[in-house]
Each structure stands twice: as structure tokens, then as C-alpha cells.
CSV table of C-alpha atoms in Angstrom, one decimal:
chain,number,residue,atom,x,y,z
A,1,UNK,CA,221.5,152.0,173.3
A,2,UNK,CA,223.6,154.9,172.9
A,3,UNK,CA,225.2,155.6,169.8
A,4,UNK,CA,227.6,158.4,168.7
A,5,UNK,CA,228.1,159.6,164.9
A,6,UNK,CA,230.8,161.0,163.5
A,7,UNK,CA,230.5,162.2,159.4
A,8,UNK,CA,233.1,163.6,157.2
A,9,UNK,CA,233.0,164.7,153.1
A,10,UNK,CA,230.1,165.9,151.1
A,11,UNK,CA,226.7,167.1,151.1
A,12,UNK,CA,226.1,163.6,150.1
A,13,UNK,CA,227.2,161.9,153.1
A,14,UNK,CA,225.8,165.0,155.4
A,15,UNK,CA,222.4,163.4,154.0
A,16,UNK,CA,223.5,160.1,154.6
A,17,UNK,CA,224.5,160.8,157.9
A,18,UNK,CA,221.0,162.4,159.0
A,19,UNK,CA,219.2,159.6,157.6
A,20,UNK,CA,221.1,157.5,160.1
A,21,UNK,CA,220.3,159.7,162.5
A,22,UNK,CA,216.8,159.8,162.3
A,23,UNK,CA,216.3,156.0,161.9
A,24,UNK,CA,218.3,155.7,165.1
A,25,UNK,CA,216.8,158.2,167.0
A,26,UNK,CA,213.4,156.3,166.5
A,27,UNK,CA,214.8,153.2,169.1
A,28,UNK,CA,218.1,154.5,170.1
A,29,UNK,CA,219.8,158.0,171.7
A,30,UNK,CA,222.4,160.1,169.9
A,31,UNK,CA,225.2,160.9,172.3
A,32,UNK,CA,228.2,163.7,171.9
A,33,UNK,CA,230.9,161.5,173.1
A,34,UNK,CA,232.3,158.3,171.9
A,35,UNK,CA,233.3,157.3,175.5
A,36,UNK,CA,229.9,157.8,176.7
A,37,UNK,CA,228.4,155.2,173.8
A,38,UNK,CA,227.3,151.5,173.4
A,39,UNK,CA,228.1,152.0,169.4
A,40,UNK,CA,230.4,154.2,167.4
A,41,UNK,CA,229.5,155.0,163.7
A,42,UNK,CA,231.6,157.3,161.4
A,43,UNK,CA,230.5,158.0,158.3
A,44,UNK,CA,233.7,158.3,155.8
A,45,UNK,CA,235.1,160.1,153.0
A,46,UNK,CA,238.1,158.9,150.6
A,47,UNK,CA,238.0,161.2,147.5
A,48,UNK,CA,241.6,162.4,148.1
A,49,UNK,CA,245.1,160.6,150.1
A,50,UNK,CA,244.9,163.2,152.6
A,51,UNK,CA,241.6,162.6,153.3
A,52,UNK,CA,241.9,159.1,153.3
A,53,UNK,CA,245.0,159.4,155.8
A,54,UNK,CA,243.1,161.3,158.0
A,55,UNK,CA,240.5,158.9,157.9
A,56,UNK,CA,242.5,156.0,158.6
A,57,UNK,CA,243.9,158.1,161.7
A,58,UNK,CA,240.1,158.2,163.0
A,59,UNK,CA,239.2,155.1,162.3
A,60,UNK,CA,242.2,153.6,164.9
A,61,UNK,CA,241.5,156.3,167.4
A,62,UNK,CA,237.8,155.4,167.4
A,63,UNK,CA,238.8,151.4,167.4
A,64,UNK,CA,241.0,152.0,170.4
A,65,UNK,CA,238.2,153.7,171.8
A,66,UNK,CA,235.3,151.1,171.3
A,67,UNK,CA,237.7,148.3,172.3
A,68,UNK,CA,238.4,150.1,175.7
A,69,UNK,CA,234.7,151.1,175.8
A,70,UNK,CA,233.3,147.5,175.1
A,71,UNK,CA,231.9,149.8,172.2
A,72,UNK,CA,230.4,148.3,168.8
A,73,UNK,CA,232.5,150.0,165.3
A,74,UNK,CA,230.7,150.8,162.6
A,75,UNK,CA,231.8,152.0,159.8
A,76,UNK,CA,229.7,153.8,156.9
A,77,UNK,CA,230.2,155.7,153.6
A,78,UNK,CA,232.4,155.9,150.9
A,79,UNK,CA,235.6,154.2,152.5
A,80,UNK,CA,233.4,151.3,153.2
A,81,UNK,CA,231.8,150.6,150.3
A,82,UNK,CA,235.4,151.6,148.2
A,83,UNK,CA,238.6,150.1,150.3
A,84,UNK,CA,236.7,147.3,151.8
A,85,UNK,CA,240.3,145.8,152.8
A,86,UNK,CA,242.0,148.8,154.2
A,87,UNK,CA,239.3,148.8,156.5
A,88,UNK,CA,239.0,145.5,157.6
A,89,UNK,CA,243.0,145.7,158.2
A,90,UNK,CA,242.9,148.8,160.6
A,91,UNK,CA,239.5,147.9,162.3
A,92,UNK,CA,239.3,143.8,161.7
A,93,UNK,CA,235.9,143.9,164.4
A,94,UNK,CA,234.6,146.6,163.0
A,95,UNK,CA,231.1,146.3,160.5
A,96,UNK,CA,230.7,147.9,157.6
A,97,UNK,CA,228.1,149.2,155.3
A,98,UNK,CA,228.2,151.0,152.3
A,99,UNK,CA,226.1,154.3,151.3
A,100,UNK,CA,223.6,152.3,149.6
A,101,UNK,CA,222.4,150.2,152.5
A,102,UNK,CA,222.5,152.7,155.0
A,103,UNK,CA,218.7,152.5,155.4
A,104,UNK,CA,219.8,149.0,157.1
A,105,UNK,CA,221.9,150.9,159.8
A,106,UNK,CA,219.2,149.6,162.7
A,107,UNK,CA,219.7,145.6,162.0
A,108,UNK,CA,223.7,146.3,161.6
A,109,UNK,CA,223.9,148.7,165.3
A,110,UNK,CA,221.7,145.9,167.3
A,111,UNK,CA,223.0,142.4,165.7
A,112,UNK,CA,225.2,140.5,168.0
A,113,UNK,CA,227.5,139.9,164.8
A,114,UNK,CA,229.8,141.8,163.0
A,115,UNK,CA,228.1,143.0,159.6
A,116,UNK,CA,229.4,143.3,156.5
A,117,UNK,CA,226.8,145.3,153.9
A,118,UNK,CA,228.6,146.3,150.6
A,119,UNK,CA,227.0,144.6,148.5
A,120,UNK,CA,223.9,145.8,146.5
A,121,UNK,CA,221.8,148.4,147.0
A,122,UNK,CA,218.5,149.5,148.8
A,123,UNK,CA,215.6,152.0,149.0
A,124,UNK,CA,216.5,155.6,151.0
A,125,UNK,CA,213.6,157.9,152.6
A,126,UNK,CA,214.2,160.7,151.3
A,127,UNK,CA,212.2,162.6,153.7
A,128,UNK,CA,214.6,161.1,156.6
A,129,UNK,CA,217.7,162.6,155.2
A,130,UNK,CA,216.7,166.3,155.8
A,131,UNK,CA,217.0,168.2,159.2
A,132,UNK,CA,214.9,171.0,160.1
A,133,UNK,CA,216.6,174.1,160.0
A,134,UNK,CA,217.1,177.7,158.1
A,135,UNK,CA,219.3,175.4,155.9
A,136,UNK,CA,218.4,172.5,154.1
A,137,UNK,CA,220.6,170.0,151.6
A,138,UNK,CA,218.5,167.7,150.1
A,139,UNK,CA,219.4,165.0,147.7
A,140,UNK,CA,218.2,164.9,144.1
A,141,UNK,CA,220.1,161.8,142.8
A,142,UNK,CA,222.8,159.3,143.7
A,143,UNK,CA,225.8,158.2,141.8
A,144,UNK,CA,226.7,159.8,138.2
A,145,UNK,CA,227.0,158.7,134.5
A,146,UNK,CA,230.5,160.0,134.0
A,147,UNK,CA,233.9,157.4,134.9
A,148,UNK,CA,237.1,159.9,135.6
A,149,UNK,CA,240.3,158.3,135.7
A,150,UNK,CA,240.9,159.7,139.3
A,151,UNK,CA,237.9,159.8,140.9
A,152,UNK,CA,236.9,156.9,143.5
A,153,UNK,CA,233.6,158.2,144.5
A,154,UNK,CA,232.4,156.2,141.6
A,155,UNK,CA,233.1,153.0,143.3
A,156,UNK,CA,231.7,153.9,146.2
A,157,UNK,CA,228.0,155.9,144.8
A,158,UNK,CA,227.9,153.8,142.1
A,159,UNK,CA,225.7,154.3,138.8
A,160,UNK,CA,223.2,157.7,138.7
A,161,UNK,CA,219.9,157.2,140.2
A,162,UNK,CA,217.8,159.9,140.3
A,163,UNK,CA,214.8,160.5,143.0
A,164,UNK,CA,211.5,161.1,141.4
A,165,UNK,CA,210.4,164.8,140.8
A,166,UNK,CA,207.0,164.2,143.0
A,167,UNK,CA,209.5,162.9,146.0
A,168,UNK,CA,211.8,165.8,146.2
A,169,UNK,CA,208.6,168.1,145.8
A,170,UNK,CA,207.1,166.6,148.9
A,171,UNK,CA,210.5,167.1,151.0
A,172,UNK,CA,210.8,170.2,149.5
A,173,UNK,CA,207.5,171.5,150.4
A,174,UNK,CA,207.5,169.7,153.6
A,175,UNK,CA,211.3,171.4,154.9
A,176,UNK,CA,209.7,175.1,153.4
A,177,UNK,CA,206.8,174.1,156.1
A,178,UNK,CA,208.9,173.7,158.6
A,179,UNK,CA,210.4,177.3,158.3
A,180,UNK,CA,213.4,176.1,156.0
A,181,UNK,CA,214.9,179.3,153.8
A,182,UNK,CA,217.6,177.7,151.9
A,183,UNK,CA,217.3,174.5,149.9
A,184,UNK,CA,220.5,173.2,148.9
A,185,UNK,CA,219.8,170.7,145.9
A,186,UNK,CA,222.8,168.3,145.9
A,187,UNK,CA,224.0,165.2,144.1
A,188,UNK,CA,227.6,164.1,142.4
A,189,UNK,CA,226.2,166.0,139.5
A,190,UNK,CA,222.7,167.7,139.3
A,191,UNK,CA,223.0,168.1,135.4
A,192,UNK,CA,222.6,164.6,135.4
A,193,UNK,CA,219.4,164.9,137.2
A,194,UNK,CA,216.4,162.8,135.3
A,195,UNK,CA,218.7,161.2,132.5
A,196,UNK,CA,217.9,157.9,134.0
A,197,UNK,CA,214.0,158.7,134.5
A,198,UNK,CA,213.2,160.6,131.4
A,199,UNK,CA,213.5,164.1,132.7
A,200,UNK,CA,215.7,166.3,133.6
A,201,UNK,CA,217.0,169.4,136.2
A,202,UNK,CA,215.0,171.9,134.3
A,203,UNK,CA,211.7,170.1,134.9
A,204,UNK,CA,212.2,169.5,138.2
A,205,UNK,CA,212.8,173.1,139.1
A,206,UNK,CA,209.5,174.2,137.4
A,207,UNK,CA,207.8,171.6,139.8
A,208,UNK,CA,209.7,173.1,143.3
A,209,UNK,CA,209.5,176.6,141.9
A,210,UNK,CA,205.3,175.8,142.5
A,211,UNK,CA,205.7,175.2,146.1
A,212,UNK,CA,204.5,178.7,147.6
A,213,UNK,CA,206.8,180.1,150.4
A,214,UNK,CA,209.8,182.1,151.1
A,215,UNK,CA,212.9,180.6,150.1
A,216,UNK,CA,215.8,180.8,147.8
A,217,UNK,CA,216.9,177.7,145.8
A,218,UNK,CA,220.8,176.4,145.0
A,219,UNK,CA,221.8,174.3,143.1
A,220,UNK,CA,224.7,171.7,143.4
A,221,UNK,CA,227.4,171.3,141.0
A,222,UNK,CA,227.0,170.4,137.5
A,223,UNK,CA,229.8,168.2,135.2
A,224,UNK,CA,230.1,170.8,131.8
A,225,UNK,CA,228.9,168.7,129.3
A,226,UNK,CA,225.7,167.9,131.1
A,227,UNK,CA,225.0,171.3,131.9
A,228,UNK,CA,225.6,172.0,127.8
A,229,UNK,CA,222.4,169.6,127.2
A,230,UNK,CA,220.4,171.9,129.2
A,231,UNK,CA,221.8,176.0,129.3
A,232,UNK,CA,219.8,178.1,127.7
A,233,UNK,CA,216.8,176.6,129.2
A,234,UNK,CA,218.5,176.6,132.4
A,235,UNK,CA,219.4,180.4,132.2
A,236,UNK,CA,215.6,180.9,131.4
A,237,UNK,CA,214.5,179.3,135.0
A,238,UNK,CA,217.4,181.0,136.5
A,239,UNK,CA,215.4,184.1,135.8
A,240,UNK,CA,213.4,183.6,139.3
A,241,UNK,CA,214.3,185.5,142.0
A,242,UNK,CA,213.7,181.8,144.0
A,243,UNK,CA,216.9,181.1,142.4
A,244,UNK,CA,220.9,181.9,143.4
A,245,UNK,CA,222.5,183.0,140.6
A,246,UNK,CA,225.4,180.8,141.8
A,247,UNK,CA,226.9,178.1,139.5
A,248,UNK,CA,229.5,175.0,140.5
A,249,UNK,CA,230.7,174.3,137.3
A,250,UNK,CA,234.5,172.0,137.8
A,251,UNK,CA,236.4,172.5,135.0
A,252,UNK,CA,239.5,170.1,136.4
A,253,UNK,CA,242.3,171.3,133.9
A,254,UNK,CA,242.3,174.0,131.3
A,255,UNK,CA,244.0,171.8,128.6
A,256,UNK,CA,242.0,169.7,126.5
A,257,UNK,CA,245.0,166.5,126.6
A,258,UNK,CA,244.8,166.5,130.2
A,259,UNK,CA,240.5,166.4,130.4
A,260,UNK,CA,241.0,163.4,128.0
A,261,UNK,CA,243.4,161.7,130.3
A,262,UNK,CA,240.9,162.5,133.3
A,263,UNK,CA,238.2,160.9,131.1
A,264,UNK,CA,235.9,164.1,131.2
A,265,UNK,CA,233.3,164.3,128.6
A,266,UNK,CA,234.1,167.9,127.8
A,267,UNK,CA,236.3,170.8,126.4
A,268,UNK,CA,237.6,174.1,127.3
A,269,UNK,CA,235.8,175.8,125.4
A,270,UNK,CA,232.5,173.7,126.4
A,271,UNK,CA,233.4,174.9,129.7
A,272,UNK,CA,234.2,178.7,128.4
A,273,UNK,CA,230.7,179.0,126.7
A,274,UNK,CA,229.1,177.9,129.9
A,275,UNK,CA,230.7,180.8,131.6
A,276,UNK,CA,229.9,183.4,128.6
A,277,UNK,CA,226.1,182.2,128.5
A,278,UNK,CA,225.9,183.0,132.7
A,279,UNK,CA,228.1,186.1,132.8
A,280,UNK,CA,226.3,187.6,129.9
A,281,UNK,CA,222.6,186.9,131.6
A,282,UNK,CA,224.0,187.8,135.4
A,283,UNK,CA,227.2,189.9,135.0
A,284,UNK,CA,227.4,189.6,138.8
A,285,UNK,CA,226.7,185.8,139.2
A,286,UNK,CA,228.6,183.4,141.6
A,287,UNK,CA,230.4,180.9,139.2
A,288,UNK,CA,232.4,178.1,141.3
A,289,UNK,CA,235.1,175.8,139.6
A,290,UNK,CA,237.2,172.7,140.5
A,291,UNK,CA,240.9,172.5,139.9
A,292,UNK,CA,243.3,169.6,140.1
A,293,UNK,CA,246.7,170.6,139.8
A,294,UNK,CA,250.3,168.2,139.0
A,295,UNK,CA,247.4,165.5,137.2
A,296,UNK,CA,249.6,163.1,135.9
A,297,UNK,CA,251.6,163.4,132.5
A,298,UNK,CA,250.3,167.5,133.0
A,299,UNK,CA,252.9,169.4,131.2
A,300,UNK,CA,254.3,172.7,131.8
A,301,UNK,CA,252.5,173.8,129.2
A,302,UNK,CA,249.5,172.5,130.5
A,303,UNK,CA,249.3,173.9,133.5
A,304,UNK,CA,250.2,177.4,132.2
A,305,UNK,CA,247.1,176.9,130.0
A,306,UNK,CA,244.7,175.9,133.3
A,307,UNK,CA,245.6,179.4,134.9
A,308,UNK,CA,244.7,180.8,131.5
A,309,UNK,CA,241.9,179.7,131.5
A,310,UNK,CA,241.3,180.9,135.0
A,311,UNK,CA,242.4,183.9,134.2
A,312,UNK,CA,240.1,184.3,131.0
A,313,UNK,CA,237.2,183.5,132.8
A,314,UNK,CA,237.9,185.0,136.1
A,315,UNK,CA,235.9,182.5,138.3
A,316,UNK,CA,234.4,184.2,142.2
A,317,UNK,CA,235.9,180.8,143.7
A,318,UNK,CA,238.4,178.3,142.8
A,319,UNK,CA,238.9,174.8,145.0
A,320,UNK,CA,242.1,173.6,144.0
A,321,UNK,CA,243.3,169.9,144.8
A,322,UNK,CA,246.4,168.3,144.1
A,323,UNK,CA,246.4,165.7,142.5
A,324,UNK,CA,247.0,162.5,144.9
A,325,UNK,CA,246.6,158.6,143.0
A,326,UNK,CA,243.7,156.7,144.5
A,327,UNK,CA,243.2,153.2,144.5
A,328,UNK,CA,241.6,151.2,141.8
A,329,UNK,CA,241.5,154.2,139.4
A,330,UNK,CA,243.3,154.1,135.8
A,331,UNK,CA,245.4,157.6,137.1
A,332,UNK,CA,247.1,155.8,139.1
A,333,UNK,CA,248.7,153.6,136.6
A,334,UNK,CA,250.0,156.7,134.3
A,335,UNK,CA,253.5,158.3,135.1
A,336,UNK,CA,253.4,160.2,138.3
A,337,UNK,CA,255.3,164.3,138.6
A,338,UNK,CA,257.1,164.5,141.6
A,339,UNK,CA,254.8,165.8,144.9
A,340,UNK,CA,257.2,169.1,144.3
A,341,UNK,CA,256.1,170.2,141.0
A,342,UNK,CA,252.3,169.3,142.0
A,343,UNK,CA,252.7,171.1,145.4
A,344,UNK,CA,254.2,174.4,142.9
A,345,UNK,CA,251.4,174.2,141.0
A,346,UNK,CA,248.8,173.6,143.3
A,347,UNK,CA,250.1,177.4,145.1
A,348,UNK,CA,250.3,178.7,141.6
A,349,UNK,CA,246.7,178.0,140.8
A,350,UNK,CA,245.9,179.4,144.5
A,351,UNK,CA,247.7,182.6,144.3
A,352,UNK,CA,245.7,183.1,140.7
A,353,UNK,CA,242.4,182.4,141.6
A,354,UNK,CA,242.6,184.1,145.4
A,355,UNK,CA,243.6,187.3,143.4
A,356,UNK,CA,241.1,186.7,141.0
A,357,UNK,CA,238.0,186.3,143.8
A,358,UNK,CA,239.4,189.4,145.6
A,359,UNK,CA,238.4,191.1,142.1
A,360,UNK,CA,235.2,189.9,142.0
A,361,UNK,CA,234.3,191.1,145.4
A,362,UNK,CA,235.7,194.0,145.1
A,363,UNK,CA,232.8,195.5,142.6
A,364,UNK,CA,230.2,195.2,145.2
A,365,UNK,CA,231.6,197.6,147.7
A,366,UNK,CA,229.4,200.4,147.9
A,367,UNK,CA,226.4,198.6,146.3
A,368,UNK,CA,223.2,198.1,148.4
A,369,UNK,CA,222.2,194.5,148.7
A,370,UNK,CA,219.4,192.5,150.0
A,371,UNK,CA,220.7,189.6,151.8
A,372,UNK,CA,219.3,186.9,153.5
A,373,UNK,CA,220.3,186.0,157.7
A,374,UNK,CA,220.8,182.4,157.9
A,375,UNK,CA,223.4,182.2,160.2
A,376,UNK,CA,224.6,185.0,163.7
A,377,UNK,CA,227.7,183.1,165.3
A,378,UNK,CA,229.7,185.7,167.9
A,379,UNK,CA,227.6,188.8,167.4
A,380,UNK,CA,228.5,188.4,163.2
A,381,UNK,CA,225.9,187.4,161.1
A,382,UNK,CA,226.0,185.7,158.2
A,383,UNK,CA,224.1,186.1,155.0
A,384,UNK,CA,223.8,185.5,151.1
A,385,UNK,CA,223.2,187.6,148.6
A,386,UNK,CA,221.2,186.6,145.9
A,387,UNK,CA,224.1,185.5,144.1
A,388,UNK,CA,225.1,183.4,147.3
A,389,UNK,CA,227.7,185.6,147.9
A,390,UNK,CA,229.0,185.7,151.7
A,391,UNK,CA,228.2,188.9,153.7
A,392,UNK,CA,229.6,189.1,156.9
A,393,UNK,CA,227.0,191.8,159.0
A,394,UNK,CA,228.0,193.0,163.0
A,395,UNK,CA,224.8,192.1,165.2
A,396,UNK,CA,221.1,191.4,163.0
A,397,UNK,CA,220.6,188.9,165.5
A,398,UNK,CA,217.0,189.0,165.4
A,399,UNK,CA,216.8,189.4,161.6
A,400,UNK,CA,217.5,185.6,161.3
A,401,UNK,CA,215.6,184.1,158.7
A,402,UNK,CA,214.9,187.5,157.1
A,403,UNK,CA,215.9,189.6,153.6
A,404,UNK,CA,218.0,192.7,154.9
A,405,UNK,CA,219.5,195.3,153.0
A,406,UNK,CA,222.8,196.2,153.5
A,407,UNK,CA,225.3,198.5,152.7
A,408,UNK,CA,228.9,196.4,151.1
A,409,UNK,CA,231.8,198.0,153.2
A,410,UNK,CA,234.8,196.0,152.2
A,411,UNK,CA,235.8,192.9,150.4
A,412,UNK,CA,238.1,189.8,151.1
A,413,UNK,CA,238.9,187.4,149.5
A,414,UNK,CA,236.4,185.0,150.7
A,415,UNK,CA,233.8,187.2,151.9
A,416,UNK,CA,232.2,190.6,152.2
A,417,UNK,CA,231.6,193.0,155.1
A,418,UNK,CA,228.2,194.8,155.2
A,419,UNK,CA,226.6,197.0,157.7
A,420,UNK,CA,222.4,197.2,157.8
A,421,UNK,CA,221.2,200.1,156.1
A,422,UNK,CA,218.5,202.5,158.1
């Protein structure tokens, strides 16, 4: 059979969609083209309206296409498993299985019947979920402990269950075999890591930081007042060169009213003294934050106190959503602002924080850094610095996979340009 995959969202559902992969690929052959396949799977994301309006889109375009293709519709991840109905009412003969089941995908592509697997939960190989590459995300745990107000990826991932630490270590070691240089640790919030085990994301680093080999270690984002439980001991491990110096720390709103209306477990100044305890260790660290802007009863006020905040703690990278109300979520029942004042806000908060990254870059020109290649595309290479900055370097093609030292040239906003040093 020939099946085609399509995946959209996370790092999550990357994994996800790999694991599918490589359980097909044991019986089956990946195609490039829906028209050319006997089954089309796409892998979804919902955790905004826009991306759940482009997903809809998809789905009909690839449900026109399987019904003039005598194709079979599958469709996987967090749409699945969350909006069940919408589903059903763009694609009624499509299946459906949800993230946890995925390592059914075999029995669900080959029955004769349409398949509906939503319900409960099952066992994922880690190992499967991992490609071989410079690049690798792995998994650490599924699911979270918080509840946010808006969010509808808890619906869809469910409750936090973590992966032992002997599992990841043996994917870990086993991707660092196979010439891997980056290992991307990922899950809805790798703070949480171990609470449901009896450990937590400190101990697990100590164990991968024992795998010998050359590679460089980030990790995932991390809800505030999980990362609290663990900082200074995190700072500590941090100290290993095997380590970004990169942090993906969302912060949501900068007024303490607004993080209880989003249910976060956490204050400004939680998410302040986070910041101070980084910047004071690595003055030039990555720190990464999460916005959402025109949340609903957000005042004036309150919004004015988010880009202080921004402004105070001068994060390298801001990713700013506005708020859209998703289904089955208590935020959606609260008084909505207009799309016009969340759309002014949301390009407020932009024109802050792109200001503010262009500052951060901006110290590094003229520095020497040692990068690492993990990317050439055109003739440009493209590399991180140890504090996962983006270097942008003409040519180095055959210093993939290597440490390089170059010379920072310019900044942009998003990047910096670097030319190899003699």
C-alpha cells in the first residue's frame, strides 16, 4: 500500500508523525503525493482558530482528493482526539485516531472499516519516534499537569506522563550513535518532567549528560512555576557546555488578574525571578517567552503592564498570539474584546519585542563565536551558537556537523550574519 503523510503543529506531533512513519514503513511505502496514494493521513493541530481553519481547509481538500482517488482518510492528532464532531462533519468517511493510539496506525490504514480510536490510551516506542539526522526532537513526556482556561491541547494530550529516564537514555545514546548533534528534548512542559514518576528534569539531564559523544542539548519549554521547583539546581547543570544556554519560558500576560483568568499557576514576578536567576548566571543566554494578546476581560491597563514586562526583562524572542476562543475551554465563555483591539495589541506587543530582539543581537557583533553547522540550504549555512542563537554563515558546506568559529558581522532581528574566521 501506499500511503502519504501530511503533519502540522508541534514538536509533539513531528514525533508523532515519525512514529507513524516508521511503523508504516515496516509493511507499507511512504509516497510524496496524495494522488499517487492508496491512504492519506494528516496529522493535525488545533491550538489556535487560525490554525484550526486552515486545518479544516486541508482536511476537505484531502477528502476531495481520496474520494476521487478511491483513497482511504485518516485523520490523526490533536483535532482528532479534541473536535471529534467537526471532523466527522467535514470528512463523515474519514477514521480517526487520537495521539495516544497512534501506535495502532497499522490496524486503522489496512481495516476494511472506518476506525474510530479516541478513546483511551496506549504504549508509544519511543525509539520509533526519532529520525536519524544532525537534528533530533525527542520526547520526554506526554500531556501536562496545568488546566488553562484557553488552551485545548489538554483535551487532546491529556494528563502528564512522563517516559522513564533509562528510555530516553537509550534513544538518546542510540540517535548520538547515529551521528545525531542536536537533541531537542520536547514535551507540553519539560519542568514537569518526572512529577508523575518520582523524579524530575534535573535528574534526567545528569543521566543523558553521561552519554559520551559530541552533542549539545536543548531543552523544551518550561510553564514558570514548574521551572521555580527546580532553578537553582537547574542553573547548576546548565553549567555544561553540553547544554544551550536557551530557555522557553511563556509568560502569557504580564498582569497577575489576567494569569488568574488563564488559570496559570504563576506570577509576574515568579516569571521575573526566573529571568534574573538566568541572566545573572549567562548575561548572554537565549530566553524565549509566549504572549497572548486581547485575552478576554484584558484591560488597557493590562496590556500596557504585559509590554512592561517585556520591556523589563527584555526577552531575545517573543511569539505573540492573539487570542482566538476555542472550543470547550472556560475562555470562551468570559466576555470577548472586539478582534480590533486584540489585532492592536497583538502589533503592539510585536513592534516591542521585535525591537527588543534586535537589541539583543546587536551585542554580539564583532564577538568571535563558536558555532555549530547543522544546516547549508542555498550556499548559507546555518548554525547555533551556544546560546542557540541563529548564525547565518555564506558557504561552510563541508563543515556540516562541525564547531566553527566565526566572526558576528551584522544582526537582524531574527538572526545573525557571520563569516568563518581564518
Amino acid at each position: 500500500m501506499k500511503v502519504y503523510i501530511e503533519s502540522y503543529g508541534c514538536a509533539a506531533n513531528k514525533a508523532d508523525t515519525n512514529l507513524m512513519k516508521n511503523i508504516i514503513m515496516s509493511k507499507h511505502e511512504i509516497v510524496e503525493d496524495p494522488w499517487k496514494a492508496n491512504a492519506i493521513i494528516i496529522n493535525t493541530c488545533t491550538v489556535r482558530g487560525e490554525t484550526e481553519r486552515s486545518m479544516v481547509k486541508r482536511i476537505r481538500e484531502l477528502e476531495e482528493i481520496g474520494r476521487k482517488n478511491g483513497s482511504k482518510l485518516i485523520v490523526a492528532g490533536c483535532m482528532a482526539k479534541a473536535q471529534p464532531a467537526l471532523v466527522m462533519g467535514i470528512a463523515p468517511e474519514a477514521s480517526l485516531i487520537s495521539p495516544q493510539r497512534i501506535n495502532e496506525i497499522l490496524e486503522v490504514l489496512e481495516s476494511s472499516r472506518r476506525e474510530i480510536r479516541i478513546i483511551g490510551s496506549g504504549t508509544k516506542n519511543l525509539e520509533r519516534t526519532i529520525e536519524n539526522g544532525l537534528t533530533v526532537t525527542i520526547p520526554i513526556a506526554e500531556g501536562c499537569l496545568g488546566n488553562c482556561s484557553y488552551c485545548i491541547v489538554k483535551l487532546a494530550r491529556g494528563e502528564l506522563r512522563s517516559y522513564s529516564i533509562e528510555e530516553i537514555k537509550r534513544v538518546v545514546r542510540k540517535a548520538v550513535e547515529r551521528g545525531a548533534r542536536e537533541i531537542r528534548l520536547t514535551a507540553q512542559d519539560t519542568a514537569a518532567y518526572g512529577m508523575d514518576i518520582g523524579t524530575n528534569l534535573v535528574n534526567l539531564l545528569r543521566e543523558l549528560l553521561q552519554i559520551p559523544g559530541e552533542y549539545i542539548i536543548r531543552i523544551g519549554m518550561m510553564t514558570p512555576n514548574n521551572t521555580l521547583k527546580i532553578i537553582d539546581d537547574l542553573m547548576d547543570i546548565y553549567d555544561d557546555d553540553r547544554i544551550y544556554k536557551f530557555m522557553h519560558i511563556p509568560l502569557q500576560s504580564g498582569d497577575d488578574e489576567i494569569l488568574k483568568l488563564m488559570n496559570r499557576k504563576y506570577s509576574t514576578d515568579d516569571y521575573k525571578t526566573i529571568v534574573r536567576k538566568f541572566r545573572s548566571k549567562y548575561p548572554t543566554g537565549f530566553m524565549a517567552t509566549d504572549i497572548i494578546s486581547g485575552f478576554p476581560m484584558e484591560s488597557e491597563e493590562a496590556h500596557k503592564r504585559t509590554i512592561k514586562v517585556i520591556e523589563e526583562t527584555k526577552p531575545d524572542k517573543v511569539n505573540v498570539a492573539k487570542y482566538s476562543p476555542r472550543p470547550h475551554t472556560k475562555a470562551a465563555a468570559l466576555p470577548q474584546l472586539p478582534e480590533s483591539i486584540r489585532s492592536r495589541r497583538c502589533r503592539e506587543v510585536i513592534e516591542v519585542s521585535r525591537r527588543i530582539s534586535l537589541e539583543r543581537n546587536m551585542m554580539h557583533v564583532g564577538r568571535i563565536e563558536e558555532v555549530l553547522v547543522l544546516k547549508v540550504d542555498g550556499g548559507i549555512a546555518k548554525a547555533r551558537m551556544k546560546n542557540y542563537r541563529l548564525v547565518k554563515i555564506n558557504g561552510c558546506g563541508e563543515m556540516l556537523g562541525k564547531m566553527v568559529k566565526v566572526k558576528i558581522t551584522e544582526a537582524k532581528t531574527t538572526y545573525l550574519i557571520g563569516e568563518l574566521t581564518s
